């Protein structure tokens, strides 16, 4: 496995690529085969139940402790997405795309994009 893959994790369960059979990449996120299986089970059970009632956010049924246990995983996923975004911006800069265009695409000023994504190398 290449070195860069060692840091990849499922954005849903946060398992490392080495812990799952397959890790599928999307723009800035990854999902493992186990989470896809769980999603398929949920979709099938909801299809069979065919309820139209709105669902409460997950935290509505969780205790404070359960929510606190999820925070580190959520923060880790955010860091993974931020790293991926930084890579995409770096690739654009390698193509000489201006900070103006990058900032505009991200809904921020040229200066904000430069401050957030510049590299000192």
mmCIF file of N, CA and C in Angstrom:
data_model
loop_
_atom_site.group_PDB
_atom_site.id
_atom_site.type_symbol
_atom_site.label_atom_id
_atom_site.label_comp_id
_atom_site.label_asym_id
_atom_site.label_seq_id
_atom_site.Cartn_x
_atom_site.Cartn_y
_atom_site.Cartn_z
ATOM 1 N N UNK A 1 0.843 -1.175 0.000
ATOM 2 C CA UNK A 1 0.000 0.000 0.000
ATOM 3 C C UNK A 1 0.893 1.246 0.000
ATOM 4 N N UNK A 2 0.638 2.192 -0.915
ATOM 5 C CA UNK A 2 1.447 3.420 -0.941
ATOM 6 C C UNK A 2 1.324 4.201 0.370
ATOM 7 N N UNK A 3 2.367 4.956 0.710
ATOM 8 C CA UNK A 3 2.387 5.714 1.966
ATOM 9 C C UNK A 3 1.189 6.635 2.118
ATOM 10 N N UNK A 4 0.790 7.316 1.034
ATOM 11 C CA UNK A 4 -0.298 8.286 1.139
ATOM 12 C C UNK A 4 -1.616 7.621 1.502
ATOM 13 N N UNK A 5 -1.764 6.323 1.200
ATOM 14 C CA UNK A 5 -3.006 5.618 1.518
ATOM 15 C C UNK A 5 -3.111 5.272 2.993
ATOM 16 N N UNK A 6 -1.980 5.247 3.689
ATOM 17 C CA UNK A 6 -2.007 4.876 5.100
ATOM 18 C C UNK A 6 -2.814 5.859 5.935
ATOM 19 N N UNK A 7 -2.931 7.104 5.499
ATOM 20 C CA UNK A 7 -3.670 8.113 6.251
ATOM 21 C C UNK A 7 -5.135 8.200 5.866
ATOM 22 N N UNK A 8 -5.554 7.478 4.832
ATOM 23 C CA UNK A 8 -6.948 7.537 4.409
ATOM 24 C C UNK A 8 -7.833 6.793 5.392
ATOM 25 N N UNK A 9 -8.984 7.390 5.683
ATOM 26 C CA UNK A 9 -9.947 6.797 6.604
ATOM 27 C C UNK A 9 -11.350 6.986 6.058
ATOM 28 N N UNK A 10 -12.242 6.114 6.460
ATOM 29 C CA UNK A 10 -13.648 6.263 6.115
ATOM 30 C C UNK A 10 -14.172 7.513 6.815
ATOM 31 N N UNK A 11 -14.856 8.366 6.086
ATOM 32 C CA UNK A 11 -15.386 9.604 6.653
ATOM 33 C C UNK A 11 -16.580 9.345 7.563
ATOM 34 N N UNK A 12 -17.131 8.137 7.540
ATOM 35 C CA UNK A 12 -18.296 7.819 8.347
ATOM 36 C C UNK A 12 -17.924 7.113 9.649
ATOM 37 N N UNK A 13 -17.155 6.022 9.560
ATOM 38 C CA UNK A 13 -16.795 5.263 10.770
ATOM 39 C C UNK A 13 -15.372 5.541 11.233
ATOM 40 N N UNK A 14 -14.595 6.196 10.414
ATOM 41 C CA UNK A 14 -13.213 6.597 10.679
ATOM 42 C C UNK A 14 -12.244 5.411 10.769
ATOM 43 N N UNK A 15 -12.614 4.279 10.192
ATOM 44 C CA UNK A 15 -11.674 3.157 10.127
ATOM 45 C C UNK A 15 -10.627 3.454 9.062
ATOM 46 N N UNK A 16 -9.406 3.013 9.327
ATOM 47 C CA UNK A 16 -8.308 3.204 8.379
ATOM 48 C C UNK A 16 -8.506 2.300 7.166
ATOM 49 N N UNK A 17 -7.901 2.685 6.055
ATOM 50 C CA UNK A 17 -8.010 1.910 4.815
ATOM 51 C C UNK A 17 -7.576 0.459 5.033
ATOM 52 N N UNK A 18 -6.572 0.245 5.872
ATOM 53 C CA UNK A 18 -6.071 -1.107 6.124
ATOM 54 C C UNK A 18 -7.057 -1.960 6.925
ATOM 55 N N UNK A 19 -8.043 -1.328 7.573
ATOM 56 C CA UNK A 19 -9.001 -2.055 8.404
ATOM 57 C C UNK A 19 -10.239 -2.507 7.638
ATOM 58 N N UNK A 20 -10.376 -2.091 6.385
ATOM 59 C CA UNK A 20 -11.570 -2.416 5.610
ATOM 60 C C UNK A 20 -11.169 -3.072 4.291
ATOM 61 N N UNK A 21 -12.124 -3.717 3.651
ATOM 62 C CA UNK A 21 -11.834 -4.376 2.373
ATOM 63 C C UNK A 21 -11.705 -3.380 1.235
ATOM 64 N N UNK A 22 -12.543 -2.347 1.251
ATOM 65 C CA UNK A 22 -12.562 -1.384 0.151
ATOM 66 C C UNK A 22 -12.868 -0.002 0.711
ATOM 67 N N UNK A 23 -12.168 0.999 0.205
ATOM 68 C CA UNK A 23 -12.403 2.390 0.583
ATOM 69 C C UNK A 23 -12.636 3.162 -0.708
ATOM 70 N N UNK A 24 -13.837 3.716 -0.845
ATOM 71 C CA UNK A 24 -14.221 4.417 -2.069
ATOM 72 C C UNK A 24 -14.098 5.911 -1.833
ATOM 73 N N UNK A 25 -13.451 6.598 -2.769
ATOM 74 C CA UNK A 25 -13.188 8.030 -2.617
ATOM 75 C C UNK A 25 -14.196 8.855 -3.395
ATOM 76 N N UNK A 26 -14.587 9.965 -2.770
ATOM 77 C CA UNK A 26 -15.381 10.995 -3.421
ATOM 78 C C UNK A 26 -14.625 12.292 -3.271
ATOM 79 N N UNK A 27 -15.224 13.404 -3.687
ATOM 80 C CA UNK A 27 -14.521 14.685 -3.554
ATOM 81 C C UNK A 27 -14.356 15.080 -2.082
ATOM 82 N N UNK A 28 -13.217 14.763 -1.526
ATOM 83 C CA UNK A 28 -12.917 15.145 -0.150
ATOM 84 C C UNK A 28 -13.405 14.187 0.911
ATOM 85 N N UNK A 29 -14.054 13.104 0.533
ATOM 86 C CA UNK A 29 -14.570 12.141 1.502
ATOM 87 C C UNK A 29 -14.285 10.720 1.024
ATOM 88 N N UNK A 30 -14.377 9.792 1.953
ATOM 89 C CA UNK A 30 -14.186 8.379 1.641
ATOM 90 C C UNK A 30 -15.239 7.588 2.402
ATOM 91 N N UNK A 31 -15.678 6.471 1.833
ATOM 92 C CA UNK A 31 -16.618 5.589 2.523
ATOM 93 C C UNK A 31 -16.160 4.147 2.314
ATOM 94 N N UNK A 32 -16.240 3.363 3.377
ATOM 95 C CA UNK A 32 -15.771 1.976 3.310
ATOM 96 C C UNK A 32 -16.917 1.038 2.939
ATOM 97 N N UNK A 33 -16.545 -0.169 2.541
ATOM 98 C CA UNK A 33 -17.533 -1.165 2.152
ATOM 99 C C UNK A 33 -18.478 -1.507 3.301
ATOM 100 N N UNK A 34 -17.988 -1.473 4.533
ATOM 101 C CA UNK A 34 -18.837 -1.789 5.679
ATOM 102 C C UNK A 34 -19.924 -0.728 5.869
ATOM 103 N N UNK A 35 -19.561 0.541 5.719
ATOM 104 C CA UNK A 35 -20.549 1.615 5.855
ATOM 105 C C UNK A 35 -21.542 1.603 4.696
ATOM 106 N N UNK A 36 -21.062 1.243 3.505
ATOM 107 C CA UNK A 36 -21.980 1.119 2.368
ATOM 108 C C UNK A 36 -22.992 0.016 2.649
ATOM 109 N N UNK A 37 -22.520 -1.098 3.201
ATOM 110 C CA UNK A 37 -23.428 -2.186 3.559
ATOM 111 C C UNK A 37 -24.469 -1.737 4.570
ATOM 112 N N UNK A 38 -24.036 -0.997 5.581
ATOM 113 C CA UNK A 38 -24.961 -0.484 6.585
ATOM 114 C C UNK A 38 -25.959 0.485 5.957
ATOM 115 N N UNK A 39 -25.473 1.359 5.074
ATOM 116 C CA UNK A 39 -26.363 2.302 4.383
ATOM 117 C C UNK A 39 -27.407 1.554 3.567
ATOM 118 N N UNK A 40 -26.983 0.511 2.883
ATOM 119 C CA UNK A 40 -27.933 -0.281 2.094
ATOM 120 C C UNK A 40 -28.992 -0.919 2.979
ATOM 121 N N UNK A 41 -28.588 -1.417 4.150
ATOM 122 C CA UNK A 41 -29.549 -1.999 5.090
ATOM 123 C C UNK A 41 -30.548 -0.945 5.560
ATOM 124 N N UNK A 42 -30.059 0.247 5.891
ATOM 125 C CA UNK A 42 -30.934 1.331 6.348
ATOM 126 C C UNK A 42 -31.912 1.724 5.243
ATOM 127 N N UNK A 43 -31.403 1.894 4.031
ATOM 128 C CA UNK A 43 -32.272 2.270 2.913
ATOM 129 C C UNK A 43 -33.336 1.211 2.654
ATOM 130 N N UNK A 44 -32.949 -0.048 2.720
ATOM 131 C CA UNK A 44 -33.909 -1.124 2.494
ATOM 132 C C UNK A 44 -34.965 -1.157 3.594
ATOM 133 N N UNK A 45 -34.557 -1.010 4.851
ATOM 134 C CA UNK A 45 -35.537 -1.041 5.944
ATOM 135 C C UNK A 45 -36.478 0.158 5.862
ATOM 136 N N UNK A 46 -35.966 1.308 5.447
ATOM 137 C CA UNK A 46 -36.832 2.479 5.290
ATOM 138 C C UNK A 46 -37.767 2.310 4.098
ATOM 139 N N UNK A 47 -37.278 1.669 3.055
ATOM 140 C CA UNK A 47 -38.137 1.423 1.897
ATOM 141 C C UNK A 47 -39.283 0.507 2.291
ATOM 142 N N UNK A 48 -38.980 -0.525 3.077
ATOM 143 C CA UNK A 48 -40.013 -1.455 3.519
ATOM 144 C C UNK A 48 -40.987 -0.784 4.478
ATOM 145 N N UNK A 49 -40.495 0.084 5.338
ATOM 146 C CA UNK A 49 -41.362 0.786 6.285
ATOM 147 C C UNK A 49 -42.146 1.890 5.579
ATOM 148 N N UNK A 50 -41.574 2.434 4.519
ATOM 149 C CA UNK A 50 -42.132 3.524 3.708
ATOM 150 C C UNK A 50 -42.863 4.577 4.538
ATOM 151 N N UNK A 51 -42.198 5.049 5.557
ATOM 152 C CA UNK A 51 -42.753 6.111 6.387
ATOM 153 C C UNK A 51 -42.401 7.468 5.786
ATOM 154 N N UNK A 52 -43.307 8.397 5.923
ATOM 155 C CA UNK A 52 -43.053 9.747 5.424
ATOM 156 C C UNK A 52 -42.818 10.723 6.568
ATOM 157 N N UNK A 53 -42.753 10.201 7.782
ATOM 158 C CA UNK A 53 -42.509 11.066 8.940
ATOM 159 C C UNK A 53 -41.097 11.635 8.881
ATOM 160 N N UNK A 54 -40.963 12.923 9.219
ATOM 161 C CA UNK A 54 -39.609 13.494 9.248
ATOM 162 C C UNK A 54 -38.788 12.849 10.357
ATOM 163 N N UNK A 55 -37.494 12.689 10.099
ATOM 164 C CA UNK A 55 -36.602 12.085 11.088
ATOM 165 C C UNK A 55 -35.898 13.171 11.872
ATOM 166 N N UNK A 56 -35.736 12.925 13.158
ATOM 167 C CA UNK A 56 -35.006 13.854 14.013
ATOM 168 C C UNK A 56 -33.517 13.717 13.751
ATOM 169 N N UNK A 57 -32.754 14.776 13.954
ATOM 170 C CA UNK A 57 -31.296 14.627 13.866
ATOM 171 C C UNK A 57 -30.832 13.564 14.861
ATOM 172 N N UNK A 58 -29.769 12.867 14.530
ATOM 173 C CA UNK A 58 -29.273 11.766 15.363
ATOM 174 C C UNK A 58 -29.055 12.188 16.808
ATOM 175 N N UNK A 59 -28.577 13.413 17.027
ATOM 176 C CA UNK A 59 -28.250 13.823 18.391
ATOM 177 C C UNK A 59 -29.485 13.989 19.270
ATOM 178 N N UNK A 60 -30.666 14.074 18.693
ATOM 179 C CA UNK A 60 -31.885 14.219 19.496
ATOM 180 C C UNK A 60 -32.131 12.994 20.370
ATOM 181 N N UNK A 61 -31.691 11.833 19.923
ATOM 182 C CA UNK A 61 -31.918 10.610 20.689
ATOM 183 C C UNK A 61 -30.672 10.161 21.454
ATOM 184 N N UNK A 62 -29.625 10.978 21.448
ATOM 185 C CA UNK A 62 -28.368 10.600 22.090
ATOM 186 C C UNK A 62 -28.192 11.327 23.422
ATOM 187 N N UNK A 63 -27.453 10.684 24.317
ATOM 188 C CA UNK A 63 -27.098 11.337 25.578
ATOM 189 C C UNK A 63 -25.939 12.298 25.320
ATOM 190 N N UNK A 64 -25.686 13.167 26.288
ATOM 191 C CA UNK A 64 -24.544 14.077 26.170
ATOM 192 C C UNK A 64 -23.247 13.295 25.999
ATOM 193 N N UNK A 65 -23.106 12.205 26.741
ATOM 194 C CA UNK A 65 -21.885 11.394 26.662
ATOM 195 C C UNK A 65 -21.710 10.782 25.278
ATOM 196 N N UNK A 66 -22.792 10.311 24.681
ATOM 197 C CA UNK A 66 -22.707 9.731 23.341
ATOM 198 C C UNK A 66 -22.293 10.789 22.315
ATOM 199 N N UNK A 67 -22.843 11.979 22.456
ATOM 200 C CA UNK A 67 -22.471 13.067 21.546
ATOM 201 C C UNK A 67 -20.999 13.416 21.730
ATOM 202 N N UNK A 68 -20.556 13.505 22.986
ATOM 203 C CA UNK A 68 -19.149 13.812 23.255
ATOM 204 C C UNK A 68 -18.219 12.748 22.670
ATOM 205 N N UNK A 69 -18.640 11.481 22.704
ATOM 206 C CA UNK A 69 -17.830 10.401 22.128
ATOM 207 C C UNK A 69 -17.678 10.558 20.616
ATOM 208 N N UNK A 70 -18.663 11.152 19.962
ATOM 209 C CA UNK A 70 -18.612 11.328 18.507
ATOM 210 C C UNK A 70 -17.748 12.514 18.085
ATOM 211 N N UNK A 71 -17.559 13.490 18.950
ATOM 212 C CA UNK A 71 -16.838 14.703 18.560
ATOM 213 C C UNK A 71 -15.434 14.451 18.004
ATOM 214 N N UNK A 72 -14.607 13.603 18.630
ATOM 215 C CA UNK A 72 -13.269 13.376 18.057
ATOM 216 C C UNK A 72 -13.322 12.783 16.649
ATOM 217 N N UNK A 73 -14.290 11.904 16.390
ATOM 218 C CA UNK A 73 -14.420 11.317 15.056
ATOM 219 C C UNK A 73 -14.821 12.386 14.044
ATOM 220 N N UNK A 74 -15.746 13.243 14.435
ATOM 221 C CA UNK A 74 -16.187 14.316 13.543
ATOM 222 C C UNK A 74 -15.029 15.266 13.262
ATOM 223 N N UNK A 75 -14.263 15.597 14.283
ATOM 224 C CA UNK A 75 -13.103 16.483 14.101
ATOM 225 C C UNK A 75 -12.067 15.839 13.180
ATOM 226 N N UNK A 76 -11.865 14.532 13.308
ATOM 227 C CA UNK A 76 -10.896 13.835 12.455
ATOM 228 C C UNK A 76 -11.347 13.837 10.996
ATOM 229 N N UNK A 77 -12.646 13.663 10.772
ATOM 230 C CA UNK A 77 -13.170 13.707 9.404
ATOM 231 C C UNK A 77 -13.001 15.105 8.830
ATOM 232 N N UNK A 78 -13.268 16.119 9.649
ATOM 233 C CA UNK A 78 -13.084 17.502 9.189
ATOM 234 C C UNK A 78 -11.627 17.743 8.796
ATOM 235 N N UNK A 79 -10.701 17.248 9.593
ATOM 236 C CA UNK A 79 -9.276 17.419 9.286
ATOM 237 C C UNK A 79 -8.921 16.715 7.977
ATOM 238 N N UNK A 80 -9.496 15.528 7.760
ATOM 239 C CA UNK A 80 -9.241 14.786 6.522
ATOM 240 C C UNK A 80 -9.769 15.567 5.322
ATOM 241 N N UNK A 81 -10.969 16.120 5.442
ATOM 242 C CA UNK A 81 -11.550 16.903 4.348
ATOM 243 C C UNK A 81 -10.719 18.161 4.101
ATOM 244 N N UNK A 82 -10.291 18.829 5.173
ATOM 245 C CA UNK A 82 -9.450 20.023 5.025
ATOM 246 C C UNK A 82 -8.134 19.695 4.316
ATOM 247 N N UNK A 83 -7.515 18.575 4.682
ATOM 248 C CA UNK A 83 -6.271 18.158 4.021
ATOM 249 C C UNK A 83 -6.502 17.900 2.537
ATOM 250 N N UNK A 84 -7.625 17.259 2.229
ATOM 251 C CA UNK A 84 -7.945 16.964 0.841
ATOM 252 C C UNK A 84 -8.190 18.251 0.058
ATOM 253 N N UNK A 85 -8.893 19.201 0.654
ATOM 254 C CA UNK A 85 -9.138 20.490 0.003
ATOM 255 C C UNK A 85 -7.818 21.214 -0.250
ATOM 256 N N UNK A 86 -6.940 21.166 0.712
ATOM 257 C CA UNK A 86 -5.620 21.787 0.563
ATOM 258 C C UNK A 86 -4.861 21.155 -0.617
ATOM 259 N N UNK A 87 -4.972 19.839 -0.770
ATOM 260 C CA UNK A 87 -4.328 19.157 -1.901
ATOM 261 C C UNK A 87 -4.914 19.619 -3.235
ATOM 262 N N UNK A 88 -6.234 19.761 -3.301
ATOM 263 C CA UNK A 88 -6.888 20.206 -4.533
ATOM 264 C C UNK A 88 -6.449 21.628 -4.878
ATOM 265 N N UNK A 89 -6.416 22.491 -3.869
ATOM 266 C CA UNK A 89 -5.980 23.873 -4.107
ATOM 267 C C UNK A 89 -4.518 23.879 -4.550
ATOM 268 N N UNK A 90 -3.685 23.069 -3.921
ATOM 269 C CA UNK A 90 -2.281 22.975 -4.312
ATOM 270 C C UNK A 90 -2.128 22.525 -5.759
ATOM 271 N N UNK A 91 -2.976 21.596 -6.165
ATOM 272 C CA UNK A 91 -2.937 21.131 -7.552
ATOM 273 C C UNK A 91 -3.304 22.276 -8.503
ATOM 274 N N UNK A 92 -4.328 23.043 -8.144
ATOM 275 C CA UNK A 92 -4.706 24.194 -8.973
ATOM 276 C C UNK A 92 -3.588 25.223 -9.045
ATOM 277 N N UNK A 93 -2.944 25.479 -7.919
ATOM 278 C CA UNK A 93 -1.838 26.446 -7.921
ATOM 279 C C UNK A 93 -0.693 25.935 -8.790
ATOM 280 N N UNK A 94 -0.484 24.619 -8.799
ATOM 281 C CA UNK A 94 0.522 24.028 -9.676
ATOM 282 C C UNK A 94 0.213 24.250 -11.148
ATOM 283 N N UNK A 95 -1.057 24.476 -11.448
ATOM 284 C CA UNK A 95 -1.490 24.782 -12.816
ATOM 285 C C UNK A 95 -1.544 26.294 -13.057
ATOM 286 N N UNK A 96 -1.032 27.051 -12.093
ATOM 287 C CA UNK A 96 -1.023 28.516 -12.164
ATOM 288 C C UNK A 96 -2.415 29.139 -12.155
ATOM 289 N N UNK A 97 -3.382 28.470 -11.529
ATOM 290 C CA UNK A 97 -4.709 29.070 -11.347
ATOM 291 C C UNK A 97 -4.571 30.150 -10.281
ATOM 292 N N UNK A 98 -5.152 31.302 -10.517
ATOM 293 C CA UNK A 98 -4.970 32.455 -9.627
ATOM 294 C C UNK A 98 -5.696 32.271 -8.296
ATOM 295 N N UNK A 99 -5.186 32.978 -7.282
ATOM 296 C CA UNK A 99 -5.845 32.999 -5.977
ATOM 297 C C UNK A 99 -7.237 33.609 -6.112
ATOM 298 N N UNK A 100 -7.402 34.526 -7.038
ATOM 299 C CA UNK A 100 -8.706 35.151 -7.290
ATOM 300 C C UNK A 100 -9.738 34.100 -7.697
ATOM 301 N N UNK A 101 -9.375 33.250 -8.645
ATOM 302 C CA UNK A 101 -10.303 32.210 -9.119
ATOM 303 C C UNK A 101 -10.569 31.165 -8.040
ATOM 304 N N UNK A 102 -9.536 30.790 -7.309
ATOM 305 C CA UNK A 102 -9.708 29.801 -6.237
ATOM 306 C C UNK A 102 -10.615 30.370 -5.154
ATOM 307 N N UNK A 103 -10.334 31.596 -4.726
ATOM 308 C CA UNK A 103 -11.166 32.231 -3.708
ATOM 309 C C UNK A 103 -12.608 32.352 -4.151
ATOM 310 N N UNK A 104 -12.814 32.779 -5.386
ATOM 311 C CA UNK A 104 -14.167 32.927 -5.920
ATOM 312 C C UNK A 104 -14.914 31.598 -5.903
ATOM 313 N N UNK A 105 -14.234 30.531 -6.282
ATOM 314 C CA UNK A 105 -14.842 29.205 -6.291
ATOM 315 C C UNK A 105 -15.250 28.758 -4.891
ATOM 316 N N UNK A 106 -14.483 29.180 -3.897
ATOM 317 C CA UNK A 106 -14.750 28.789 -2.505
ATOM 318 C C UNK A 106 -15.610 29.806 -1.760
ATOM 319 N N UNK A 107 -16.036 30.866 -2.448
ATOM 320 C CA UNK A 107 -16.885 31.869 -1.802
ATOM 321 C C UNK A 107 -16.128 32.730 -0.811
ATOM 322 N N UNK A 108 -14.865 32.989 -1.105
ATOM 323 C CA UNK A 108 -14.051 33.830 -0.228
ATOM 324 C C UNK A 108 -13.205 34.759 -1.085
ATOM 325 N N UNK A 109 -12.576 35.706 -0.442
ATOM 326 C CA UNK A 109 -11.727 36.640 -1.178
ATOM 327 C C UNK A 109 -10.421 35.967 -1.580
ATOM 328 N N UNK A 110 -9.749 36.595 -2.523
ATOM 329 C CA UNK A 110 -8.428 36.138 -2.958
ATOM 330 C C UNK A 110 -7.487 36.088 -1.763
ATOM 331 N N UNK A 111 -7.540 37.138 -0.938
ATOM 332 C CA UNK A 111 -6.663 37.232 0.229
ATOM 333 C C UNK A 111 -6.944 36.106 1.224
ATOM 334 N N UNK A 112 -8.227 35.837 1.478
ATOM 335 C CA UNK A 112 -8.584 34.758 2.412
ATOM 336 C C UNK A 112 -8.105 33.409 1.903
ATOM 337 N N UNK A 113 -8.265 33.175 0.603
ATOM 338 C CA UNK A 113 -7.800 31.910 0.020
ATOM 339 C C UNK A 113 -6.288 31.784 0.165
ATOM 340 N N UNK A 114 -5.578 32.855 -0.133
ATOM 341 C CA UNK A 114 -4.118 32.837 -0.023
ATOM 342 C C UNK A 114 -3.685 32.569 1.414
ATOM 343 N N UNK A 115 -4.324 33.244 2.375
ATOM 344 C CA UNK A 115 -3.944 33.062 3.783
ATOM 345 C C UNK A 115 -4.221 31.642 4.260
ATOM 346 N N UNK A 116 -5.308 31.061 3.806
ATOM 347 C CA UNK A 116 -5.674 29.726 4.271
ATOM 348 C C UNK A 116 -4.859 28.621 3.607
ATOM 349 N N UNK A 117 -4.545 28.783 2.321
ATOM 350 C CA UNK A 117 -3.979 27.667 1.566
ATOM 351 C C UNK A 117 -2.547 27.848 1.094
ATOM 352 N N UNK A 118 -1.944 28.979 1.332
ATOM 353 C CA UNK A 118 -0.582 29.184 0.826
ATOM 354 C C UNK A 118 0.377 28.185 1.464
ATOM 355 N N UNK A 119 1.404 27.882 0.728
ATOM 356 C CA UNK A 119 2.477 27.045 1.266
ATOM 357 C C UNK A 119 3.727 27.910 1.311
ATOM 358 N N UNK A 120 4.535 27.673 2.291
ATOM 359 C CA UNK A 120 5.737 28.488 2.472
ATOM 360 C C UNK A 120 6.913 27.983 1.657
ATOM 361 N N UNK A 121 6.681 26.970 0.845
ATOM 362 C CA UNK A 121 7.791 26.420 0.053
ATOM 363 C C UNK A 121 7.904 27.077 -1.291
#
